[in-house]
JSON list of C-alpha atoms in Angstrom, two decimals:
[
{"chain": "K", "resi": 185, "resn": "MET", "atom": "CA", "xyz": [0.00, 0.00, 0.00]},
{"chain": "K", "resi": 186, "resn": "CYS", "atom": "CA", "xyz": [0.98, 3.65, 0.12]},
{"chain": "K", "resi": 187, "resn": "GLY", "atom": "CA", "xyz": [-0.10, 5.40, 3.29]},
{"chain": "K", "resi": 188, "resn": "ARG", "atom": "CA", "xyz": [2.33, 8.33, 3.61]},
{"chain": "K", "resi": 189, "resn": "PHE", "atom": "CA", "xyz": [4.55, 10.29, 1.28]},
{"chain": "K", "resi": 190, "resn": "ALA", "atom": "CA", "xyz": [6.54, 13.51, 0.96]},
{"chain": "K", "resi": 191, "resn": "ILE", "atom": "CA", "xyz": [6.37, 16.31, -1.59]},
{"chain": "K", "resi": 192, "resn": "THR", "atom": "CA", "xyz": [9.09, 18.98, -1.50]},
{"chain": "K", "resi": 193, "resn": "LEU", "atom": "CA", "xyz": [9.01, 20.57, -4.96]},
{"chain": "K", "resi": 194, "resn": "PRO", "atom": "CA", "xyz": [7.76, 24.17, -5.15]},
{"chain": "K", "resi": 195, "resn": "ASP", "atom": "CA", "xyz": [4.50, 24.64, -7.03]},
{"chain": "K", "resi": 196, "resn": "ASP", "atom": "CA", "xyz": [6.17, 26.37, -9.98]},
{"chain": "K", "resi": 197, "resn": "ALA", "atom": "CA", "xyz": [8.71, 23.55, -10.32]},
{"chain": "K", "resi": 198, "resn": "MET", "atom": "CA", "xyz": [5.90, 20.97, -10.33]},
{"chain": "K", "resi": 199, "resn": "ALA", "atom": "CA", "xyz": [4.01, 22.98, -12.93]},
{"chain": "K", "resi": 200, "resn": "ARG", "atom": "CA", "xyz": [7.08, 23.08, -15.19]},
{"chain": "K", "resi": 201, "resn": "LEU", "atom": "CA", "xyz": [7.91, 19.42, -14.66]},
{"chain": "K", "resi": 202, "resn": "PHE", "atom": "CA", "xyz": [4.44, 18.28, -15.70]},
{"chain": "K", "resi": 203, "resn": "ALA", "atom": "CA", "xyz": [3.76, 21.13, -18.18]},
{"chain": "K", "resi": 204, "resn": "ALA", "atom": "CA", "xyz": [0.61, 21.96, -16.21]},
{"chain": "K", "resi": 205, "resn": "ALA", "atom": "CA", "xyz": [-1.12, 25.22, -15.34]},
{"chain": "K", "resi": 206, "resn": "PRO", "atom": "CA", "xyz": [-1.20, 25.54, -11.52]},
{"chain": "K", "resi": 207, "resn": "ALA", "atom": "CA", "xyz": [-4.37, 26.27, -9.59]},
{"chain": "K", "resi": 208, "resn": "ASN", "atom": "CA", "xyz": [-4.45, 29.04, -6.98]},
{"chain": "K", "resi": 209, "resn": "ASP", "atom": "CA", "xyz": [-5.35, 26.84, -3.98]},
{"chain": "K", "resi": 210, "resn": "LEU", "atom": "CA", "xyz": [-2.56, 24.25, -3.96]},
{"chain": "K", "resi": 211, "resn": "PRO", "atom": "CA", "xyz": [-1.41, 22.66, -0.68]},
{"chain": "K", "resi": 212, "resn": "GLU", "atom": "CA", "xyz": [1.59, 24.12, 1.12]},
{"chain": "K", "resi": 213, "resn": "VAL", "atom": "CA", "xyz": [5.00, 22.65, 0.33]},
{"chain": "K", "resi": 214, "resn": "PRO", "atom": "CA", "xyz": [7.32, 21.24, 1.42]},
{"chain": "K", "resi": 215, "resn": "ASN", "atom": "CA", "xyz": [5.36, 18.58, 3.29]},
{"chain": "K", "resi": 216, "resn": "TYR", "atom": "CA", "xyz": [7.47, 15.68, 4.54]},
{"chain": "K", "resi": 217, "resn": "ASN", "atom": "CA", "xyz": [4.53, 13.80, 6.02]},
{"chain": "K", "resi": 218, "resn": "VAL", "atom": "CA", "xyz": [1.53, 13.76, 3.67]},
{"chain": "K", "resi": 219, "resn": "CYS", "atom": "CA", "xyz": [-1.21, 11.73, 5.35]},
{"chain": "K", "resi": 220, "resn": "PRO", "atom": "CA", "xyz": [-4.59, 10.35, 4.24]},
{"chain": "K", "resi": 221, "resn": "THR", "atom": "CA", "xyz": [-7.35, 13.00, 3.99]},
{"chain": "K", "resi": 222, "resn": "ASN", "atom": "CA", "xyz": [-4.70, 15.70, 3.42]},
{"chain": "K", "resi": 223, "resn": "ARG", "atom": "CA", "xyz": [-4.96, 17.84, 0.30]},
{"chain": "K", "resi": 224, "resn": "VAL", "atom": "CA", "xyz": [-2.41, 16.72, -2.28]},
{"chain": "K", "resi": 225, "resn": "HIS", "atom": "CA", "xyz": [-1.12, 17.97, -5.61]},
{"chain": "K", "resi": 226, "resn": "SER", "atom": "CA", "xyz": [-2.51, 16.20, -8.66]},
{"chain": "K", "resi": 227, "resn": "VAL", "atom": "CA", "xyz": [-2.02, 16.56, -12.42]},
{"chain": "K", "resi": 228, "resn": "ILE", "atom": "CA", "xyz": [-5.04, 16.07, -14.68]},
{"chain": "K", "resi": 229, "resn": "ALA", "atom": "CA", "xyz": [-5.65, 16.54, -18.39]},
{"chain": "K", "resi": 230, "resn": "GLN", "atom": "CA", "xyz": [-8.81, 18.42, -19.33]},
{"chain": "K", "resi": 231, "resn": "GLU", "atom": "CA", "xyz": [-9.79, 20.00, -22.64]},
{"chain": "K", "resi": 232, "resn": "ASP", "atom": "CA", "xyz": [-6.38, 19.40, -24.24]},
{"chain": "K", "resi": 233, "resn": "ALA", "atom": "CA", "xyz": [-4.53, 21.06, -21.35]},
{"chain": "K", "resi": 234, "resn": "ARG", "atom": "CA", "xyz": [-2.88, 19.86, -18.16]},
{"chain": "K", "resi": 235, "resn": "ARG", "atom": "CA", "xyz": [-3.76, 21.36, -14.81]},
{"chain": "K", "resi": 236, "resn": "LEU", "atom": "CA", "xyz": [-2.01, 21.07, -11.44]},
{"chain": "K", "resi": 237, "resn": "VAL", "atom": "CA", "xyz": [-4.79, 21.00, -8.85]},
{"chain": "K", "resi": 238, "resn": "ALA", "atom": "CA", "xyz": [-5.51, 20.11, -5.24]},
{"chain": "K", "resi": 239, "resn": "MET", "atom": "CA", "xyz": [-7.39, 16.95, -4.28]},
{"chain": "K", "resi": 240, "resn": "ARG", "atom": "CA", "xyz": [-8.34, 15.27, -1.01]},
{"chain": "K", "resi": 241, "resn": "TRP", "atom": "CA", "xyz": [-6.39, 12.02, -0.60]},
{"chain": "K", "resi": 242, "resn": "GLY", "atom": "CA", "xyz": [-9.11, 9.47, 0.03]},
{"chain": "K", "resi": 243, "resn": "PHE", "atom": "CA", "xyz": [-11.38, 8.52, -2.86]},
{"chain": "K", "resi": 244, "resn": "VAL", "atom": "CA", "xyz": [-15.08, 9.04, -2.17]},
{"chain": "K", "resi": 245, "resn": "PRO", "atom": "CA", "xyz": [-17.52, 7.19, -4.47]},
{"chain": "K", "resi": 246, "resn": "HIS", "atom": "CA", "xyz": [-20.33, 9.23, -5.95]},
{"chain": "K", "resi": 247, "resn": "TRP", "atom": "CA", "xyz": [-22.94, 7.38, -3.90]},
{"chain": "K", "resi": 248, "resn": "ALA", "atom": "CA", "xyz": [-21.40, 8.25, -0.52]},
{"chain": "K", "resi": 249, "resn": "LYS", "atom": "CA", "xyz": [-23.58, 10.42, 1.70]},
{"chain": "K", "resi": 250, "resn": "THR", "atom": "CA", "xyz": [-20.66, 11.98, 3.60]},
{"chain": "K", "resi": 251, "resn": "LEU", "atom": "CA", "xyz": [-16.89, 12.21, 3.18]},
{"chain": "K", "resi": 252, "resn": "ASP", "atom": "CA", "xyz": [-16.53, 9.62, 5.94]},
{"chain": "K", "resi": 253, "resn": "ASP", "atom": "CA", "xyz": [-19.19, 7.24, 4.61]},
{"chain": "K", "resi": 254, "resn": "GLY", "atom": "CA", "xyz": [-17.50, 3.84, 4.34]},
{"chain": "K", "resi": 255, "resn": "PRO", "atom": "CA", "xyz": [-13.81, 2.87, 4.45]},
{"chain": "K", "resi": 256, "resn": "LEU", "atom": "CA", "xyz": [-11.09, 5.40, 3.63]},
{"chain": "K", "resi": 257, "resn": "LEU", "atom": "CA", "xyz": [-10.05, 4.54, 0.07]},
{"chain": "K", "resi": 258, "resn": "ILE", "atom": "CA", "xyz": [-6.52, 5.93, -0.18]},
{"chain": "K", "resi": 259, "resn": "ASN", "atom": "CA", "xyz": [-5.31, 3.12, -2.48]},
{"chain": "K", "resi": 260, "resn": "ALA", "atom": "CA", "xyz": [-6.81, 1.16, -5.36]},
{"chain": "K", "resi": 261, "resn": "ARG", "atom": "CA", "xyz": [-5.31, -2.18, -6.39]},
{"chain": "K", "resi": 262, "resn": "ALA", "atom": "CA", "xyz": [-4.10, -2.32, -9.99]},
{"chain": "K", "resi": 263, "resn": "GLU", "atom": "CA", "xyz": [-5.40, -5.87, -10.31]},
{"chain": "K", "resi": 264, "resn": "THR", "atom": "CA", "xyz": [-9.03, -4.90, -9.58]},
{"chain": "K", "resi": 265, "resn": "VAL", "atom": "CA", "xyz": [-9.34, -1.14, -10.17]},
{"chain": "K", "resi": 266, "resn": "ALA", "atom": "CA", "xyz": [-11.11, -1.69, -13.51]},
{"chain": "K", "resi": 267, "resn": "GLU", "atom": "CA", "xyz": [-13.70, -3.97, -11.88]},
{"chain": "K", "resi": 268, "resn": "LYS", "atom": "CA", "xyz": [-14.52, -2.44, -8.48]},
{"chain": "K", "resi": 269, "resn": "PRO", "atom": "CA", "xyz": [-17.76, -0.41, -8.65]},
{"chain": "K", "resi": 270, "resn": "ALA", "atom": "CA", "xyz": [-16.18, 2.44, -6.67]},
{"chain": "K", "resi": 271, "resn": "PHE", "atom": "CA", "xyz": [-13.24, 2.79, -9.06]},
{"chain": "K", "resi": 272, "resn": "ARG", "atom": "CA", "xyz": [-14.03, 1.40, -12.51]},
{"chain": "K", "resi": 273, "resn": "THR", "atom": "CA", "xyz": [-15.44, 4.55, -14.14]},
{"chain": "K", "resi": 274, "resn": "ALA", "atom": "CA", "xyz": [-12.62, 6.66, -12.77]},
{"chain": "K", "resi": 275, "resn": "ALA", "atom": "CA", "xyz": [-10.07, 4.12, -14.04]},
{"chain": "K", "resi": 276, "resn": "ARG", "atom": "CA", "xyz": [-11.46, 4.61, -17.55]},
{"chain": "K", "resi": 277, "resn": "GLU", "atom": "CA", "xyz": [-12.18, 8.32, -17.52]},
{"chain": "K", "resi": 278, "resn": "ARG", "atom": "CA", "xyz": [-10.52, 10.14, -14.61]},
{"chain": "K", "resi": 279, "resn": "ARG", "atom": "CA", "xyz": [-6.86, 9.29, -14.21]},
{"chain": "K", "resi": 280, "resn": "CYS", "atom": "CA", "xyz": [-4.32, 11.60, -12.62]},
{"chain": "K", "resi": 281, "resn": "LEU", "atom": "CA", "xyz": [-0.67, 11.83, -11.63]},
{"chain": "K", "resi": 282, "resn": "ILE", "atom": "CA", "xyz": [0.21, 12.49, -8.00]},
{"chain": "K", "resi": 283, "resn": "PRO", "atom": "CA", "xyz": [3.69, 14.02, -7.61]},
{"chain": "K", "resi": 284, "resn": "ALA", "atom": "CA", "xyz": [5.89, 12.84, -4.75]},
{"chain": "K", "resi": 285, "resn": "SER", "atom": "CA", "xyz": [9.49, 13.26, -3.68]},
{"chain": "K", "resi": 286, "resn": "GLY", "atom": "CA", "xyz": [9.37, 9.90, -1.90]},
{"chain": "K", "resi": 287, "resn": "PHE", "atom": "CA", "xyz": [7.13, 7.68, 0.18]},
{"chain": "K", "resi": 288, "resn": "TYR", "atom": "CA", "xyz": [7.20, 5.69, 3.41]},
{"chain": "K", "resi": 289, "resn": "GLU", "atom": "CA", "xyz": [6.72, 2.03, 4.22]},
{"chain": "K", "resi": 290, "resn": "TRP", "atom": "CA", "xyz": [7.16, 0.05, 7.41]},
{"chain": "K", "resi": 291, "resn": "THR", "atom": "CA", "xyz": [8.65, -3.19, 8.64]},
{"chain": "K", "resi": 292, "resn": "LYS", "atom": "CA", "xyz": [8.45, -4.56, 12.18]},
{"chain": "K", "resi": 293, "resn": "ASP", "atom": "CA", "xyz": [11.20, -5.65, 14.54]},
{"chain": "K", "resi": 294, "resn": "ALA", "atom": "CA", "xyz": [11.14, -8.73, 16.76]},
{"chain": "K", "resi": 295, "resn": "ASP", "atom": "CA", "xyz": [9.11, -6.86, 19.36]},
{"chain": "K", "resi": 296, "resn": "GLY", "atom": "CA", "xyz": [6.48, -5.70, 16.87]},
{"chain": "K", "resi": 297, "resn": "ARG", "atom": "CA", "xyz": [7.65, -2.09, 16.73]},
{"chain": "K", "resi": 298, "resn": "ARG", "atom": "CA", "xyz": [7.03, -0.31, 13.43]},
{"chain": "K", "resi": 299, "resn": "LEU", "atom": "CA", "xyz": [10.25, 0.65, 11.65]},
{"chain": "K", "resi": 300, "resn": "PRO", "atom": "CA", "xyz": [9.80, 3.27, 8.91]},
{"chain": "K", "resi": 301, "resn": "TRP", "atom": "CA", "xyz": [11.65, 3.38, 5.58]},
{"chain": "K", "resi": 302, "resn": "TYR", "atom": "CA", "xyz": [11.82, 6.24, 3.10]},
{"chain": "K", "resi": 303, "resn": "ILE", "atom": "CA", "xyz": [11.79, 5.34, -0.59]},
{"chain": "K", "resi": 304, "resn": "THR", "atom": "CA", "xyz": [12.87, 7.58, -3.46]},
{"chain": "K", "resi": 305, "resn": "ALA", "atom": "CA", "xyz": [14.03, 7.39, -7.06]},
{"chain": "K", "resi": 306, "resn": "ARG", "atom": "CA", "xyz": [17.67, 6.32, -7.17]},
{"chain": "K", "resi": 307, "resn": "ASP", "atom": "CA", "xyz": [18.50, 9.23, -9.48]},
{"chain": "K", "resi": 308, "resn": "GLY", "atom": "CA", "xyz": [16.81, 11.75, -7.18]},
{"chain": "K", "resi": 309, "resn": "ALA", "atom": "CA", "xyz": [14.09, 12.66, -9.68]},
{"chain": "K", "resi": 310, "resn": "PRO", "atom": "CA", "xyz": [10.54, 13.33, -8.47]},
{"chain": "K", "resi": 311, "resn": "LEU", "atom": "CA", "xyz": [8.07, 10.45, -8.69]},
{"chain": "K", "resi": 312, "resn": "ALA", "atom": "CA", "xyz": [4.63, 10.48, -10.30]},
{"chain": "K", "resi": 313, "resn": "PHE", "atom": "CA", "xyz": [2.16, 8.01, -8.80]},
{"chain": "K", "resi": 314, "resn": "ALA", "atom": "CA", "xyz": [-0.69, 6.69, -10.93]},
{"chain": "K", "resi": 315, "resn": "GLY", "atom": "CA", "xyz": [-3.95, 7.91, -9.48]},
{"chain": "K", "resi": 316, "resn": "ILE", "atom": "CA", "xyz": [-7.68, 8.12, -10.10]},
{"chain": "K", "resi": 317, "resn": "TRP", "atom": "CA", "xyz": [-10.03, 10.88, -9.03]},
{"chain": "K", "resi": 318, "resn": "GLN", "atom": "CA", "xyz": [-13.68, 11.57, -8.33]},
{"chain": "K", "resi": 319, "resn": "LEU", "atom": "CA", "xyz": [-15.63, 14.81, -7.95]},
{"chain": "K", "resi": 320, "resn": "TRP", "atom": "CA", "xyz": [-17.93, 14.17, -4.99]},
{"chain": "K", "resi": 321, "resn": "GLU", "atom": "CA", "xyz": [-20.80, 16.44, -4.02]},
{"chain": "K", "resi": 322, "resn": "GLY", "atom": "CA", "xyz": [-22.23, 16.21, -0.55]},
{"chain": "K", "resi": 323, "resn": "ASP", "atom": "CA", "xyz": [-25.66, 17.04, 0.78]},
{"chain": "K", "resi": 324, "resn": "ASP", "atom": "CA", "xyz": [-24.58, 20.66, 1.27]},
{"chain": "K", "resi": 325, "resn": "GLY", "atom": "CA", "xyz": [-23.87, 20.98, -2.45]},
{"chain": "K", "resi": 326, "resn": "ARG", "atom": "CA", "xyz": [-20.18, 21.73, -2.02]},
{"chain": "K", "resi": 327, "resn": "PRO", "atom": "CA", "xyz": [-18.05, 19.61, -4.39]},
{"chain": "K", "resi": 328, "resn": "VAL", "atom": "CA", "xyz": [-14.84, 17.97, -3.18]},
{"chain": "K", "resi": 329, "resn": "THR", "atom": "CA", "xyz": [-12.32, 16.43, -5.58]},
{"chain": "K", "resi": 330, "resn": "THR", "atom": "CA", "xyz": [-10.94, 13.20, -4.10]},
{"chain": "K", "resi": 331, "resn": "CYS", "atom": "CA", "xyz": [-8.29, 10.75, -5.26]},
{"chain": "K", "resi": 332, "resn": "ALA", "atom": "CA", "xyz": [-6.62, 7.40, -4.64]},
{"chain": "K", "resi": 333, "resn": "ILE", "atom": "CA", "xyz": [-3.16, 6.07, -5.47]},
{"chain": "K", "resi": 334, "resn": "ILE", "atom": "CA", "xyz": [-2.99, 2.87, -7.50]},
{"chain": "K", "resi": 335, "resn": "THR", "atom": "CA", "xyz": [-0.78, 0.13, -6.04]},
{"chain": "K", "resi": 336, "resn": "THR", "atom": "CA", "xyz": [0.72, -3.05, -7.40]},
{"chain": "K", "resi": 337, "resn": "ASP", "atom": "CA", "xyz": [3.07, -5.85, -6.30]},
{"chain": "K", "resi": 338, "resn": "ALA", "atom": "CA", "xyz": [6.37, -4.64, -4.89]},
{"chain": "K", "resi": 339, "resn": "ASN", "atom": "CA", "xyz": [9.44, -4.94, -7.09]},
{"chain": "K", "resi": 340, "resn": "PRO", "atom": "CA", "xyz": [12.64, -6.67, -5.89]},
{"chain": "K", "resi": 341, "resn": "ASP", "atom": "CA", "xyz": [13.99, -3.41, -4.45]},
{"chain": "K", "resi": 342, "resn": "LEU", "atom": "CA", "xyz": [11.09, -3.12, -2.00]},
{"chain": "K", "resi": 343, "resn": "ALA", "atom": "CA", "xyz": [9.76, -6.64, -1.47]},
{"chain": "K", "resi": 344, "resn": "HIS", "atom": "CA", "xyz": [11.78, -7.04, 1.75]},
{"chain": "K", "resi": 345, "resn": "ILE", "atom": "CA", "xyz": [9.96, -4.01, 3.17]},
{"chain": "K", "resi": 346, "resn": "HIS", "atom": "CA", "xyz": [6.37, -4.45, 1.95]},
{"chain": "K", "resi": 347, "resn": "HIS", "atom": "CA", "xyz": [4.55, -6.62, -0.59]},
{"chain": "K", "resi": 348, "resn": "ARG", "atom": "CA", "xyz": [2.83, -3.64, -2.26]},
{"chain": "K", "resi": 349, "resn": "MET", "atom": "CA", "xyz": [4.04, -0.38, -3.79]},
{"chain": "K", "resi": 350, "resn": "PRO", "atom": "CA", "xyz": [2.55, 2.59, -5.65]},
{"chain": "K", "resi": 351, "resn": "VAL", "atom": "CA", "xyz": [2.44, 2.42, -9.44]},
{"chain": "K", "resi": 352, "resn": "VAL", "atom": "CA", "xyz": [5.16, 4.86, -10.55]},
{"chain": "K", "resi": 353, "resn": "VAL", "atom": "CA", "xyz": [4.54, 6.30, -14.02]},
{"chain": "K", "resi": 354, "resn": "ALA", "atom": "CA", "xyz": [7.73, 6.98, -15.99]},
{"chain": "K", "resi": 355, "resn": "PRO", "atom": "CA", "xyz": [8.05, 10.38, -17.72]},
{"chain": "K", "resi": 356, "resn": "GLU", "atom": "CA", "xyz": [7.62, 8.86, -21.17]},
{"chain": "K", "resi": 357, "resn": "ASP", "atom": "CA", "xyz": [4.35, 7.18, -20.11]},
{"chain": "K", "resi": 358, "resn": "ARG", "atom": "CA", "xyz": [2.64, 10.11, -18.40]},
{"chain": "K", "resi": 359, "resn": "ALA", "atom": "CA", "xyz": [0.74, 11.28, -21.48]},
{"chain": "K", "resi": 360, "resn": "LEU", "atom": "CA", "xyz": [-0.65, 7.77, -21.93]},
{"chain": "K", "resi": 361, "resn": "TRP", "atom": "CA", "xyz": [-1.74, 7.54, -18.30]},
{"chain": "K", "resi": 362, "resn": "LEU", "atom": "CA", "xyz": [-3.52, 10.88, -18.52]},
{"chain": "K", "resi": 363, "resn": "GLY", "atom": "CA", "xyz": [-5.34, 9.82, -21.69]},
{"chain": "K", "resi": 364, "resn": "GLU", "atom": "CA", "xyz": [-3.51, 12.26, -23.94]},
{"chain": "K", "resi": 365, "resn": "ALA", "atom": "CA", "xyz": [-1.84, 9.55, -26.02]},
{"chain": "K", "resi": 366, "resn": "GLY", "atom": "CA", "xyz": [-4.79, 7.30, -26.74]},
{"chain": "K", "resi": 367, "resn": "LYS", "atom": "CA", "xyz": [-5.76, 4.04, -25.07]},
{"chain": "K", "resi": 368, "resn": "GLY", "atom": "CA", "xyz": [-3.59, 1.49, -23.32]},
{"chain": "K", "resi": 369, "resn": "ALA", "atom": "CA", "xyz": [-3.09, 2.97, -19.85]},
{"chain": "K", "resi": 370, "resn": "ALA", "atom": "CA", "xyz": [-3.84, -0.42, -18.25]},
{"chain": "K", "resi": 371, "resn": "ARG", "atom": "CA", "xyz": [-0.48, -1.76, -19.39]},
{"chain": "K", "resi": 372, "resn": "LEU", "atom": "CA", "xyz": [1.28, 0.83, -17.21]},
{"chain": "K", "resi": 373, "resn": "MET", "atom": "CA", "xyz": [-0.02, -0.63, -13.94]},
{"chain": "K", "resi": 374, "resn": "HIS", "atom": "CA", "xyz": [3.04, -2.68, -13.08]},
{"chain": "K", "resi": 375, "resn": "PRO", "atom": "CA", "xyz": [5.91, -2.40, -10.57]},
{"chain": "K", "resi": 376, "resn": "ALA", "atom": "CA", "xyz": [8.75, 0.00, -11.26]},
{"chain": "K", "resi": 377, "resn": "PRO", "atom": "CA", "xyz": [11.74, -1.75, -12.86]},
{"chain": "K", "resi": 378, "resn": "GLU", "atom": "CA", "xyz": [14.36, -3.12, -10.52]},
{"chain": "K", "resi": 379, "resn": "GLY", "atom": "CA", "xyz": [17.05, -0.58, -9.72]},
{"chain": "K", "resi": 380, "resn": "VAL", "atom": "CA", "xyz": [14.87, 2.51, -10.16]},
{"chain": "K", "resi": 381, "resn": "LEU", "atom": "CA", "xyz": [14.11, 2.99, -6.45]},
{"chain": "K", "resi": 382, "resn": "GLN", "atom": "CA", "xyz": [16.17, 3.05, -3.28]},
{"chain": "K", "resi": 383, "resn": "ALA", "atom": "CA", "xyz": [15.16, 2.83, 0.39]},
{"chain": "K", "resi": 384, "resn": "TRP", "atom": "CA", "xyz": [16.66, 3.67, 3.75]},
{"chain": "K", "resi": 385, "resn": "ARG", "atom": "CA", "xyz": [15.57, 3.53, 7.38]},
{"chain": "K", "resi": 386, "resn": "VAL", "atom": "CA", "xyz": [14.35, 6.76, 8.94]},
{"chain": "K", "resi": 387, "resn": "ASP", "atom": "CA", "xyz": [13.47, 7.91, 12.44]},
{"chain": "K", "resi": 388, "resn": "PRO", "atom": "CA", "xyz": [10.30, 6.40, 14.00]},
{"chain": "K", "resi": 389, "resn": "ALA", "atom": "CA", "xyz": [9.14, 9.98, 14.60]},
{"chain": "K", "resi": 390, "resn": "VAL", "atom": "CA", "xyz": [7.31, 9.70, 11.26]},
{"chain": "K", "resi": 391, "resn": "ASN", "atom": "CA", "xyz": [5.06, 7.06, 12.83]},
{"chain": "K", "resi": 392, "resn": "SER", "atom": "CA", "xyz": [3.05, 10.02, 14.12]},
{"chain": "K", "resi": 393, "resn": "ASN", "atom": "CA", "xyz": [0.85, 11.77, 11.59]},
{"chain": "K", "resi": 394, "resn": "ARG", "atom": "CA", "xyz": [1.60, 15.01, 13.45]},
{"chain": "K", "resi": 395, "resn": "ALA", "atom": "CA", "xyz": [5.35, 14.84, 12.79]},
{"chain": "K", "resi": 396, "resn": "SER", "atom": "CA", "xyz": [6.84, 17.26, 10.28]},
{"chain": "K", "resi": 397, "resn": "GLY", "atom": "CA", "xyz": [10.13, 18.54, 8.91]},
{"chain": "K", "resi": 398, "resn": "GLN", "atom": "CA", "xyz": [12.97, 17.45, 6.68]},
{"chain": "K", "resi": 399, "resn": "ALA", "atom": "CA", "xyz": [14.53, 15.33, 9.44]},
{"chain": "K", "resi": 400, "resn": "LEU", "atom": "CA", "xyz": [11.80, 12.73, 8.86]},
{"chain": "K", "resi": 401, "resn": "THR", "atom": "CA", "xyz": [13.52, 11.65, 5.61]},
{"chain": "K", "resi": 402, "resn": "ARG", "atom": "CA", "xyz": [17.12, 11.53, 6.86]},
{"chain": "K", "resi": 403, "resn": "PRO", "atom": "CA", "xyz": [18.79, 8.11, 6.98]},
{"chain": "K", "resi": 404, "resn": "ILE", "atom": "CA", "xyz": [19.52, 6.54, 10.36]}
]
């Protein structure tokens, strides 16, 4: 799964990287501890143009009565995203890219304590997670754009840490994922190639969703 990540790029750098026009209400950066239900940056393609927008991390199906109606859907499995009623329309029609500088996963020691790892691209480049999104409108009529990160089996670099990982979309595949380059996005939902990612242990301080600061990503 993917339950926490970091984003450190300034908004203008993200906009240039993804050739997207930035919205005016983007989340504050840097954020070294992005948690579920936080607002996140997301790249979408609409009307032949890319936009960098804010979304709530936690996909809310259109039939939900409230934002908290049902389980918190922060991830969607690549193997079933095209079949699950909550996700299947979004998988066909509403795909997005979620920028990240890195993400966290956990192992456990012999005493059951959670040991966090920070995972980044080996070359230091920003990551782009495959995502899906949904515009949800509550009873009060106020729309909220929500999203989920698609996950797949872990590659050999990460399998010793966790059996799942986010789908990382390579730069040359981003137009296809966003629907700008025709059909075939389903073939992108696979693990990142071996050697692309690296991981190191970080301080257990990140176990708290209230923790913040660059020190959360430093190796220990």
